[in-house]
Amino acid sequence: KAGVTQTPRYLIKTRGQQVTLSCSPISGHRSVSWYQQTPGQGLQFLFEYFSETQRNKGNFPGRFSGRQFSNSRSEMNVSTLELGDSALYLCASSPTREVETQYFGPGTRLLVL
Amino acid sequence: AQKVTQAQTEISVVEKEDVTLDCVYETRDTTYYLFWYKQPPSGELVFLIRRNSFDEQNEISGRYSWNFQKSTSSFNFTITASQVVDSAVYFCALRGAAGNKLTFGGGTRVLVKP
């Protein structure tokens, strides 16, 4: 089975712009979660989607949003980018919302200039 | 609130030495799940092991073993006979009862020298 895929892998944006990141979960997985990793704050949970509905949200401003499509693919959007949004954004998938291991993709490295 | 603490920020060993990574957690959930992930320089988090709060049996899987003790809220992880390919950052993570939300520790960087 193919793993979690994320596109693009690398992205450079300038302050004030907006960005959309994409995540395709492992085939058959319906739960998708997003995490932000920075040197200062470490790995932090952004949100979780299941059946096209946001089920859980971390402590991030409203500039961070996401959605999930009927095929379980997910996108996250960051509007009005700030320098502090530079990070590795990781997507993880699991079969259901029950206790299942989350499998991570390679991440998207976002640099905001 | 949930919290995971990995007190060791970096560990350096010589190949074939054993490496033990410490993890201490806090949660009010009676049912919870603990994980160890490995992050090589490529950035992808690789799942290693999972443990449920109601199962304190410690196990060995190949060169990996773990010691889960609810009484001290610790979930330590050992790599036996380390290899250069084990060099990576290792994260301990906690999942509570409500949904797929992982709380991660700060990570421990392991450097295995030949």
mmCIF file of N, CA and C in Angstrom, chain A residues 14-20 36 46-47 57 59-66 76-86 89 110 112:
data_model
loop_
_atom_site.group_PDB
_atom_site.id
_atom_site.type_symbol
_atom_site.label_atom_id
_atom_site.label_comp_id
_atom_site.label_asym_id
_atom_site.label_seq_id
_atom_site.Cartn_x
_atom_site.Cartn_y
_atom_site.Cartn_z
ATOM 1 N N THR A 14 5.700 34.589 0.766
ATOM 2 C CA THR A 14 6.027 35.836 1.453
ATOM 3 C C THR A 14 4.899 36.193 2.414
ATOM 4 N N ARG A 15 5.246 37.014 3.374
ATOM 5 C CA ARG A 15 4.263 37.424 4.382
ATOM 6 C C ARG A 15 3.018 37.994 3.728
ATOM 7 N N GLY A 16 1.873 37.654 4.303
ATOM 8 C CA GLY A 16 0.616 38.168 3.781
ATOM 9 C C GLY A 16 -0.047 37.274 2.757
ATOM 10 N N GLN A 17 0.734 36.386 2.143
ATOM 11 C CA GLN A 17 0.147 35.480 1.167
ATOM 12 C C GLN A 17 -0.616 34.370 1.875
ATOM 13 N N GLN A 18 -1.299 33.585 1.101
ATOM 14 C CA GLN A 18 -1.977 32.441 1.655
ATOM 15 C C GLN A 18 -1.452 31.177 0.946
ATOM 16 N N VAL A 19 -1.604 30.021 1.624
ATOM 17 C CA VAL A 19 -1.054 28.783 1.086
ATOM 18 C C VAL A 19 -2.025 27.631 1.338
ATOM 19 N N THR A 20 -2.034 26.686 0.425
ATOM 20 C CA THR A 20 -2.842 25.477 0.577
ATOM 21 C C THR A 20 -1.943 24.262 0.446
ATOM 22 N N GLN A 36 1.881 20.741 13.102
ATOM 23 C CA GLN A 36 2.905 21.714 12.745
ATOM 24 C C GLN A 36 4.146 21.429 13.581
ATOM 25 N N LEU A 46 -2.806 20.398 14.917
ATOM 26 C CA LEU A 46 -3.601 21.454 14.297
ATOM 27 C C LEU A 46 -5.086 21.098 14.279
ATOM 28 N N PHE A 47 -5.430 20.045 13.559
ATOM 29 C CA PHE A 47 -6.810 19.582 13.536
ATOM 30 C C PHE A 47 -6.908 18.174 12.970
ATOM 31 N N LYS A 57 -9.719 20.245 17.180
ATOM 32 C CA LYS A 57 -8.941 21.393 16.734
ATOM 33 C C LYS A 57 -7.929 21.761 17.801
ATOM 34 N N ASN A 59 -4.855 24.507 19.312
ATOM 35 C CA ASN A 59 -4.876 25.905 19.707
ATOM 36 C C ASN A 59 -4.139 26.776 18.698
ATOM 37 N N PHE A 60 -4.728 26.970 17.561
ATOM 38 C CA PHE A 60 -4.152 27.787 16.504
ATOM 39 C C PHE A 60 -5.168 28.851 16.095
ATOM 40 N N PRO A 61 -4.657 29.999 15.596
ATOM 41 C CA PRO A 61 -5.599 31.053 15.191
ATOM 42 C C PRO A 61 -6.443 30.640 13.990
ATOM 43 N N GLY A 62 -7.494 31.396 13.759
ATOM 44 C CA GLY A 62 -8.433 31.096 12.692
ATOM 45 C C GLY A 62 -7.832 31.175 11.297
ATOM 46 N N ARG A 63 -6.612 31.718 11.195
ATOM 47 C CA ARG A 63 -5.948 31.763 9.879
ATOM 48 C C ARG A 63 -5.658 30.344 9.358
ATOM 49 N N PHE A 64 -5.650 29.409 10.286
ATOM 50 C CA PHE A 64 -5.406 28.009 9.919
ATOM 51 C C PHE A 64 -6.754 27.306 9.755
ATOM 52 N N SER A 65 -6.963 26.748 8.624
ATOM 53 C CA SER A 65 -8.220 26.047 8.376
ATOM 54 C C SER A 65 -7.949 24.824 7.526
ATOM 55 N N GLY A 66 -8.935 23.979 7.445
ATOM 56 C CA GLY A 66 -8.755 22.770 6.646
ATOM 57 C C GLY A 66 -10.079 22.248 6.149
ATOM 58 N N MET A 76 -5.116 21.743 3.954
ATOM 59 C CA MET A 76 -5.113 22.763 4.990
ATOM 60 C C MET A 76 -4.689 24.075 4.351
ATOM 61 N N ASN A 77 -5.242 25.146 4.861
ATOM 62 C CA ASN A 77 -5.009 26.478 4.307
ATOM 63 C C ASN A 77 -4.540 27.400 5.414
ATOM 64 N N VAL A 78 -3.552 28.198 5.086
ATOM 65 C CA VAL A 78 -3.109 29.229 6.024
ATOM 66 C C VAL A 78 -3.211 30.568 5.291
ATOM 67 N N SER A 79 -3.998 31.451 5.836
ATOM 68 C CA SER A 79 -4.155 32.757 5.203
ATOM 69 C C SER A 79 -3.274 33.786 5.898
ATOM 70 N N THR A 80 -3.012 34.869 5.236
ATOM 71 C CA THR A 80 -2.218 35.968 5.780
ATOM 72 C C THR A 80 -0.986 35.437 6.508
ATOM 73 N N LEU A 81 -0.126 34.823 5.757
ATOM 74 C CA LEU A 81 1.052 34.165 6.325
ATOM 75 C C LEU A 81 1.915 35.122 7.134
ATOM 76 N N GLU A 82 2.435 34.592 8.237
ATOM 77 C CA GLU A 82 3.380 35.316 9.085
ATOM 78 C C GLU A 82 4.706 34.557 9.081
ATOM 79 N N LEU A 83 5.777 35.262 9.459
ATOM 80 C CA LEU A 83 7.089 34.615 9.482
ATOM 81 C C LEU A 83 7.083 33.366 10.363
ATOM 82 N N GLY A 84 6.327 33.451 11.471
ATOM 83 C CA GLY A 84 6.277 32.339 12.415
ATOM 84 C C GLY A 84 5.558 31.108 11.902
ATOM 85 N N ASP A 85 4.949 31.214 10.732
ATOM 86 C CA ASP A 85 4.273 30.049 10.145
ATOM 87 C C ASP A 85 5.257 29.141 9.422
ATOM 88 N N SER A 86 6.492 29.584 9.306
ATOM 89 C CA SER A 86 7.515 28.730 8.692
ATOM 90 C C SER A 86 7.673 27.469 9.536
ATOM 91 N N TYR A 89 4.944 20.948 8.012
ATOM 92 C CA TYR A 89 3.561 20.574 8.243
ATOM 93 C C TYR A 89 3.395 19.105 7.885
ATOM 94 N N LEU A 110 7.417 24.604 4.724
ATOM 95 C CA LEU A 110 6.977 25.934 4.308
ATOM 96 C C LEU A 110 7.936 26.972 4.868
ATOM 97 N N VAL A 112 8.363 31.068 5.057
ATOM 98 C CA VAL A 112 7.711 32.352 4.832
ATOM 99 C C VAL A 112 8.755 33.461 4.954
#
